[in-house]
Coordinates of C-alpha atoms and ligand atoms in Angstrom, one line a residue:
X1 CA 7.4 -22.5 7.5
X2 CA 9.3 -19.4 6.6
X3 CA 9.0 -18.3 3.0
X4 CA 11.6 -15.7 2.1
X5 CA 11.4 -14.4 -1.4
X6 CA 12.7 -11.2 -3.0
X7 CA 12.4 -10.7 -6.6
X8 CA 12.0 -7.0 -7.4
X9 CA 14.4 -4.8 -9.3
X10 CA 14.3 -1.4 -7.8
X11 CA 15.9 1.8 -9.0
X12 CA 15.8 4.3 -6.1
X13 CA 17.1 7.8 -5.9
X14 CA 16.4 11.4 -7.0
X15 CA 16.4 11.5 -10.8
X16 CA 15.7 7.7 -11.2
X17 CA 12.9 8.5 -13.7
X18 CA 15.4 9.1 -16.4
X19 CA 16.3 5.4 -16.3
X20 CA 12.8 4.6 -17.7
X21 CA 13.7 3.9 -21.3
X22 CA 16.5 1.5 -20.4
X23 CA 14.5 -0.3 -17.7
X24 CA 11.7 -0.9 -20.3
X25 CA 14.2 -2.2 -22.7
X26 CA 15.7 -4.6 -20.0
X27 CA 12.1 -5.9 -19.6
X28 CA 11.8 -6.3 -23.4
X29 CA 8.9 -4.0 -23.4
X30 CA 8.6 -2.0 -26.7
X31 CA 5.0 -0.8 -26.6
X32 CA 4.0 0.0 -23.0
X33 CA 0.6 1.2 -21.9
X34 CA 0.9 4.0 -19.3
X35 CA -1.7 3.7 -16.5
X36 CA -2.2 6.8 -14.3
X37 CA -4.8 9.2 -13.1
X38 CA -6.0 12.7 -13.7
X39 CA -4.5 14.0 -10.4
X40 CA -1.1 12.7 -11.4
X41 CA -1.4 14.4 -14.7
X42 CA -2.6 17.6 -13.1
X43 CA 0.6 17.5 -10.8
X44 CA 2.7 17.5 -14.0
X45 CA 4.1 14.0 -13.4
X46 CA 2.7 12.4 -16.6
X47 CA 4.6 15.2 -18.5
X48 CA 7.8 14.3 -16.7
X49 CA 7.4 10.6 -17.5
X50 CA 6.7 11.3 -21.2
X51 CA 9.8 13.6 -21.3
X52 CA 11.9 10.6 -20.2
X53 CA 10.6 8.4 -23.1
X54 CA 11.5 8.5 -26.8
X55 CA 8.0 7.7 -28.0
X56 CA 4.6 8.8 -26.6
X57 CA 2.7 5.6 -25.3
X58 CA -1.1 5.2 -25.2
X59 CA -2.3 6.6 -21.8
X60 CA -5.1 5.3 -19.6
X61 CA -5.7 8.1 -17.1
X62 CA -9.1 7.2 -15.8
X63 CA -7.9 5.3 -12.7
X64 CA -10.6 5.8 -10.1
X65 CA -9.5 6.6 -6.4
X66 CA -10.4 3.0 -5.6
X67 CA -9.7 0.9 -8.6
X68 CA -12.5 -1.1 -10.2
X69 CA -12.9 -4.1 -12.5
X70 CA -14.6 -1.9 -15.1
X71 CA -11.5 0.4 -15.2
X72 CA -9.2 -2.5 -15.5
X73 CA -11.2 -3.9 -18.5
X74 CA -11.1 -0.4 -20.1
X75 CA -7.3 -0.2 -19.6
X76 CA -7.1 -3.7 -21.1
X77 CA -9.1 -2.6 -24.2
X78 CA -6.6 0.2 -24.7
X79 CA -3.7 -2.2 -24.2
X80 CA -5.1 -4.5 -26.9
X81 CA -6.1 -1.7 -29.3
X82 CA -2.6 -0.5 -29.3
X83 CA -0.9 -3.9 -29.4
X84 CA 0.9 -3.2 -26.2
X85 CA 3.4 -5.6 -24.5
X86 CA 3.7 -4.3 -21.0
X87 CA 2.2 -1.8 -18.5
X88 CA 3.8 1.2 -16.8
X89 CA 2.0 2.4 -13.7
X90 CA 2.6 6.0 -12.6
X91 CA 0.7 6.9 -9.5
X92 CA -0.3 5.8 -6.0
X93 CA -1.5 2.3 -5.0
X94 CA -4.7 2.7 -7.1
X95 CA -2.9 3.1 -10.4
X96 CA -0.4 0.4 -9.6
X97 CA -3.1 -2.1 -8.6
X98 CA -5.1 -1.2 -11.7
X99 CA -2.0 -1.9 -13.8
X100 CA -1.5 -5.3 -12.2
X101 CA -5.2 -6.2 -12.9
X102 CA -4.9 -5.1 -16.5
X103 CA -1.6 -7.1 -16.9
X104 CA -3.3 -10.1 -15.4
X105 CA -6.3 -9.9 -17.7
X106 CA -4.0 -9.5 -20.7
X107 CA -2.6 -13.0 -20.3
X108 CA -5.5 -14.9 -18.5
X109 CA -9.0 -16.0 -19.6
X110 CA -12.2 -15.2 -17.7
X111 CA -12.8 -12.1 -15.6
X112 CA -11.1 -10.6 -12.5
X113 CA -13.6 -12.4 -10.2
X114 CA -11.9 -15.7 -11.1
X115 CA -8.6 -14.8 -9.4
X116 CA -9.5 -13.5 -6.0
X117 CA -7.6 -14.9 -3.0
X118 CA -10.8 -15.7 -1.0
X119 CA -12.2 -18.1 -3.5
X120 CA -8.8 -19.8 -4.1
X121 CA -8.5 -18.1 -7.5
X122 CA -5.1 -16.6 -6.8
X123 CA -3.6 -20.0 -7.2
X124 CA -4.6 -19.8 -11.0
X125 CA -2.5 -16.7 -11.6
X126 CA 0.4 -17.4 -13.9
X127 CA 2.7 -15.1 -15.8
X128 CA 1.2 -11.7 -16.3
X129 CA 2.2 -9.0 -18.8
X130 CA 5.3 -7.1 -17.6
X131 CA 4.5 -4.4 -15.1
X132 CA 6.9 -1.4 -14.3
X133 CA 5.7 0.7 -11.3
X134 CA 6.6 4.3 -10.6
X135 CA 5.1 5.4 -7.3
X136 CA 4.2 9.0 -6.9
X137 CA 3.1 8.7 -3.2
X138 CA 5.2 7.3 -0.3
X139 CA 2.8 4.8 1.3
X140 CA 1.2 1.7 -0.3
X141 CA 4.4 -0.1 -1.3
X142 CA 2.3 -1.5 -4.1
X143 CA 5.4 -1.1 -6.3
X144 CA 6.9 -4.2 -4.7
X145 CA 3.6 -5.8 -3.3
X146 CA 2.0 -9.0 -4.4
X147 CA -1.6 -7.9 -4.1
X148 CA -4.1 -6.0 -6.2
X149 CA -7.3 -4.9 -4.6
X150 CA -10.2 -3.8 -6.8
X151 CA -14.0 -3.5 -6.6
X152 CA -15.8 -5.9 -8.9
X153 CA -18.8 -4.8 -11.0
X154 CA -21.0 -6.6 -8.4
X155 CA -19.8 -4.1 -5.8
X156 CA -17.8 -6.8 -4.0
X157 CA -14.1 -5.9 -3.1
X158 CA -11.6 -8.5 -4.3
X159 CA -8.0 -9.1 -3.5
X160 CA -5.8 -10.9 -6.0
X161 CA -2.6 -12.1 -4.2
X162 CA 0.3 -13.8 -6.1
X163 CA 4.1 -13.4 -6.4
X164 CA 3.3 -13.2 -10.1
X165 CA 1.6 -9.8 -9.5
X166 CA 4.8 -8.2 -8.2
X167 CA 6.0 -5.5 -10.7
X168 CA 9.1 -6.8 -12.4
X169 CA 10.7 -3.3 -11.9
X170 CA 10.0 -0.3 -9.7
X171 CA 11.5 3.2 -10.3
X172 CA 11.3 5.0 -7.0
X173 CA 12.1 8.7 -7.6
X174 CA 11.6 10.9 -4.4
X175 CA 11.5 14.0 -6.8
X176 CA 8.0 12.8 -7.9
X177 CA 6.7 13.1 -4.3
X178 CA 8.0 16.6 -3.6
X179 CA 4.6 18.1 -4.6
X180 CA 2.4 15.7 -2.8
X181 CA 0.1 17.8 -0.5
X182 CA 0.5 17.6 3.3
X183 CA -2.7 15.5 4.0
X184 CA -1.9 13.0 1.3
X185 CA 1.7 12.8 2.7
X186 CA 0.3 12.3 6.2
X187 CA -2.2 9.6 5.2
X188 CA -0.1 7.6 2.8
X189 CA 2.9 7.9 5.3
X190 CA 0.7 6.4 8.0
X191 CA -0.1 3.6 5.7
X192 CA 3.7 2.9 5.3
X193 CA 4.1 3.0 9.1
X194 CA 1.1 0.6 9.5
X195 CA 2.8 -1.9 7.1
X196 CA 6.0 -1.9 9.0
X197 CA 4.1 -2.3 12.4
X198 CA 1.5 -4.9 11.2
X199 CA 3.9 -7.1 9.3
X200 CA 6.4 -7.0 12.2
X201 CA 3.6 -8.2 14.5
X202 CA 2.1 -10.8 12.1
X203 CA 2.2 -14.5 13.0
X204 CA 4.3 -15.5 10.0
X205 CA 8.0 -16.3 10.6
X206 CA 10.3 -14.4 8.2
X207 CA 13.2 -12.8 10.1
X208 CA 14.6 -10.9 7.1
X209 CA 11.1 -9.4 6.5
X210 CA 10.9 -8.6 10.2
X211 CA 14.2 -6.7 10.1
X212 CA 13.1 -4.7 7.1
X213 CA 9.8 -3.9 8.9
X214 CA 11.6 -2.5 11.9
X215 CA 13.6 -0.3 9.6
X216 CA 10.5 0.9 7.9
X217 CA 9.0 1.8 11.3
X218 CA 12.2 3.6 12.2
X219 CA 12.3 5.7 9.1
X220 CA 8.6 6.4 8.9
X221 CA 8.3 7.3 12.6
X222 CA 11.4 9.6 12.4
X223 CA 10.6 11.4 9.1
X224 CA 6.8 11.6 8.6
X225 CA 6.2 14.8 10.4
X226 CA 9.0 16.6 8.6
X227 CA 7.7 15.3 5.2
X228 CA 4.3 16.6 6.1
X229 CA 5.3 20.1 7.5
X230 CA 8.3 20.6 5.1
X231 CA 7.1 19.0 1.7
X232 CA 10.2 20.3 0.0
X233 CA 12.6 18.6 2.4
X234 CA 14.4 16.2 0.0
X235 CA 15.9 14.1 2.8
X236 CA 12.5 13.6 4.4
X237 CA 10.8 12.7 1.0
X238 CA 13.7 10.1 0.3
X239 CA 13.3 8.6 3.7
X240 CA 9.6 8.3 3.4
X241 CA 9.7 6.7 -0.1
X242 CA 12.3 4.2 1.3
X243 CA 10.0 3.5 4.3
X244 CA 7.1 2.9 1.9
X245 CA 9.2 0.5 -0.3
X246 CA 10.4 -1.4 2.8
X247 CA 6.7 -1.6 3.9
X248 CA 5.8 -3.2 0.6
X249 CA 8.8 -5.6 0.9
X250 CA 7.6 -6.9 4.2
X251 CA 4.0 -7.8 2.8
X252 CA 5.3 -11.4 2.3
X253 CA 5.3 -11.6 6.1
X254 CA 1.5 -10.8 5.9
X255 CA -0.4 -8.1 7.8
X256 CA -3.1 -8.2 10.4
X257 CA -6.3 -6.8 11.9
X258 CA -5.7 -3.1 10.9
X259 CA -5.8 -4.0 7.3
X260 CA -8.5 -6.7 7.8
X261 CA -10.7 -4.0 9.4
X262 CA -9.8 -1.2 6.9
X263 CA -10.6 -3.1 3.7
X264 CA -14.4 -3.3 4.3
X265 CA -14.3 0.4 5.4
X266 CA -12.3 1.2 2.2
X267 CA -15.0 -0.2 0.1
X268 CA -17.2 2.7 1.5
X269 CA -14.8 5.2 -0.1
X270 CA -12.7 6.2 2.8
X271 CA -8.9 6.7 2.2
X272 CA -6.9 3.6 3.1
X273 CA -4.1 5.3 4.9
X274 CA -6.4 7.5 7.0
X275 CA -8.4 4.4 8.0
X276 CA -5.1 2.6 9.1
X277 CA -4.0 5.6 11.1
X278 CA -7.3 5.5 13.0
X279 CA -7.3 1.7 13.4
X280 CA -3.7 1.2 14.5
X281 CA -4.1 2.4 18.2
X282 CA -7.2 0.3 19.1
X283 CA -5.8 -2.7 17.2
X284 CA -2.5 -2.4 19.0
X285 CA -4.2 -2.2 22.3
X286 CA -6.0 -5.4 21.5
X287 CA -2.8 -7.1 20.3
X288 CA -0.4 -5.9 23.0
X289 CA -1.0 -8.7 25.5
X290 CA -0.1 -11.3 22.9
X291 CA 3.2 -9.7 21.8
X292 CA 4.7 -7.7 24.7
X293 CA 8.4 -8.2 23.5
X294 CA 7.6 -7.1 20.0
X295 CA 5.8 -4.0 21.2
X296 CA 8.9 -3.2 23.3
X297 CA 11.1 -3.7 20.2
X298 CA 8.8 -1.4 18.1
X299 CA 9.3 1.4 20.8
X300 CA 13.1 1.0 20.5
X301 CA 12.8 1.3 16.6
X302 CA 10.8 4.6 17.2
X303 CA 13.2 5.9 19.8
X304 CA 10.5 5.9 22.5
X305 CA 11.1 5.5 26.2
X306 CA 9.9 2.1 27.6
X307 CA 7.2 3.8 29.6
X308 CA 5.6 5.4 26.6
X309 CA 2.3 4.0 25.5
X310 CA 2.7 3.1 21.9
X311 CA -0.9 3.3 20.8
X312 CA -1.2 6.7 22.5
X313 CA 1.9 7.9 20.7
X314 CA 0.5 6.8 17.3
X315 CA -2.7 8.6 18.0
X316 CA -0.9 11.8 19.0
X317 CA 1.3 11.5 15.8
X318 CA -1.8 11.2 13.6
X319 CA -3.3 14.3 15.3
X320 CA -0.1 16.3 14.9
X321 CA 0.1 15.6 11.2
X322 CA -3.5 16.7 10.7
X323 CA -5.4 13.4 10.3
X324 CA -8.7 12.5 11.8
X325 CA -8.3 10.0 14.7
X326 CA -11.8 8.7 15.0
X327 CA -14.2 6.9 12.4
X328 CA -16.9 9.2 13.6
X329 CA -15.0 12.2 12.3
X330 CA -15.1 10.6 8.8
X331 CA -19.0 10.6 9.0
X332 CA -19.3 6.8 9.2
X333 CA -22.7 5.6 10.2
X334 CA -22.2 3.8 13.5
X335 CA -25.1 1.4 12.7
X336 CA -22.8 -0.3 10.1
X337 CA -20.2 -1.4 12.7
X338 CA -21.6 -5.0 13.3
X339 CA -21.7 -5.7 9.5
X340 CA -18.2 -4.2 9.1
X341 CA -16.8 -6.3 12.0
X342 CA -18.3 -9.5 10.4
X343 CA -16.7 -8.6 7.1
X344 CA -13.3 -8.0 8.8
X345 CA -13.3 -11.7 10.1
X346 CA -13.5 -12.9 6.4
X347 CA -10.5 -10.9 5.2
X348 CA -7.5 -13.2 4.6
X349 CA -5.2 -10.8 6.5
X350 CA -7.2 -11.4 9.7
X351 CA -5.7 -14.9 10.0
X352 CA -2.2 -13.6 10.6
X353 CA -3.1 -11.1 13.3
X354 CA -0.9 -12.0 16.4
X355 CA -4.1 -12.4 18.5
X356 CA -7.0 -14.2 17.0
X357 CA -9.9 -11.7 16.5
X358 CA -13.6 -12.7 16.1
X359 CA -16.6 -10.6 15.1
X360 CA -17.1 -9.5 18.7
X361 CA -13.4 -8.3 18.9
X362 CA -13.6 -6.4 15.7
X363 CA -16.8 -4.8 16.9
X364 CA -15.1 -3.6 20.1
X365 CA -12.1 -2.4 18.0
X366 CA -14.3 -0.5 15.6
X367 CA -16.4 1.0 18.5
X368 CA -13.2 2.1 20.2
X369 CA -12.1 3.6 16.9
X370 CA -15.4 5.4 16.4
X371 CA -15.3 8.0 19.2
Ligands
ZN401 ZN1 -2.0 -0.6 3.6

């Protein structure tokens, strides 16, 4: 059955950050907690957000590069100590996921582990504290996504997935991405491209989401190189932030084997977007026989001739924008591949890959991605 559901309020353009006070007021949030990280502050973006506000909010800036349960609980403690009534996230996917987790814990009993999708806990997620998301990278789409991925104190990675986790409001201001360094622009941009491609190819029916996915692929494919090589190109930054937003909007069509394989690797500390850039070509080679018409349609969206090999083109693109194209280049221990392959089969996103993949298939994909 197709489920089509769009609920996000999005303010999108250069200068949108100045709308922050009125958007908070519309949400009825009077005492927000600001969740961010030290890199965002060092880039001067916290200062800009504060300048847009009338009063200085409490700030949690210890967001780890991969968000953790411990950090979510620390943010919650600050939220409670200041009597907050909503959370503003300023940053990449990590800060936004952490804000979602803190907002979840603010209105739910127990601990984060009770709400993971794998154990059926996501069905227990009700109304969370209001979340307003301000992305500072163009990639994750977390500002409109319904998932929060965190590492529990046990070391296990957990995904909480619920429409209740979608931020009520997103303020997408491309101005905030102008200072994003080339490698981060490349890695996060490839994450956006992977969202468009994977959701388009997923098994779930949702034609509006598929149309958005194709538009995401077209924008990301056309503008990513320019955003990387000319970081001050405002048009390229606008287009990439829009591609990232569209990638997030298509999540309700689910994803596939790229993300199923990249999540266990991400638990080892590698960058999510870099992993997806490496995994896209071998996963697409695996998927191609199952979805030839859709692969042809993706090539049209990217403006590629029919004879072009799409996985080869993606690998070439990743190389041109300075990303590693093999897991071996990241220093991964090849001996871990069988275990990582097994873990990928347990990821909920594996179920919507267009071609069913078992542990042996993931092993072959990871080996192809290795060298
Ligand atoms: Zn992703």
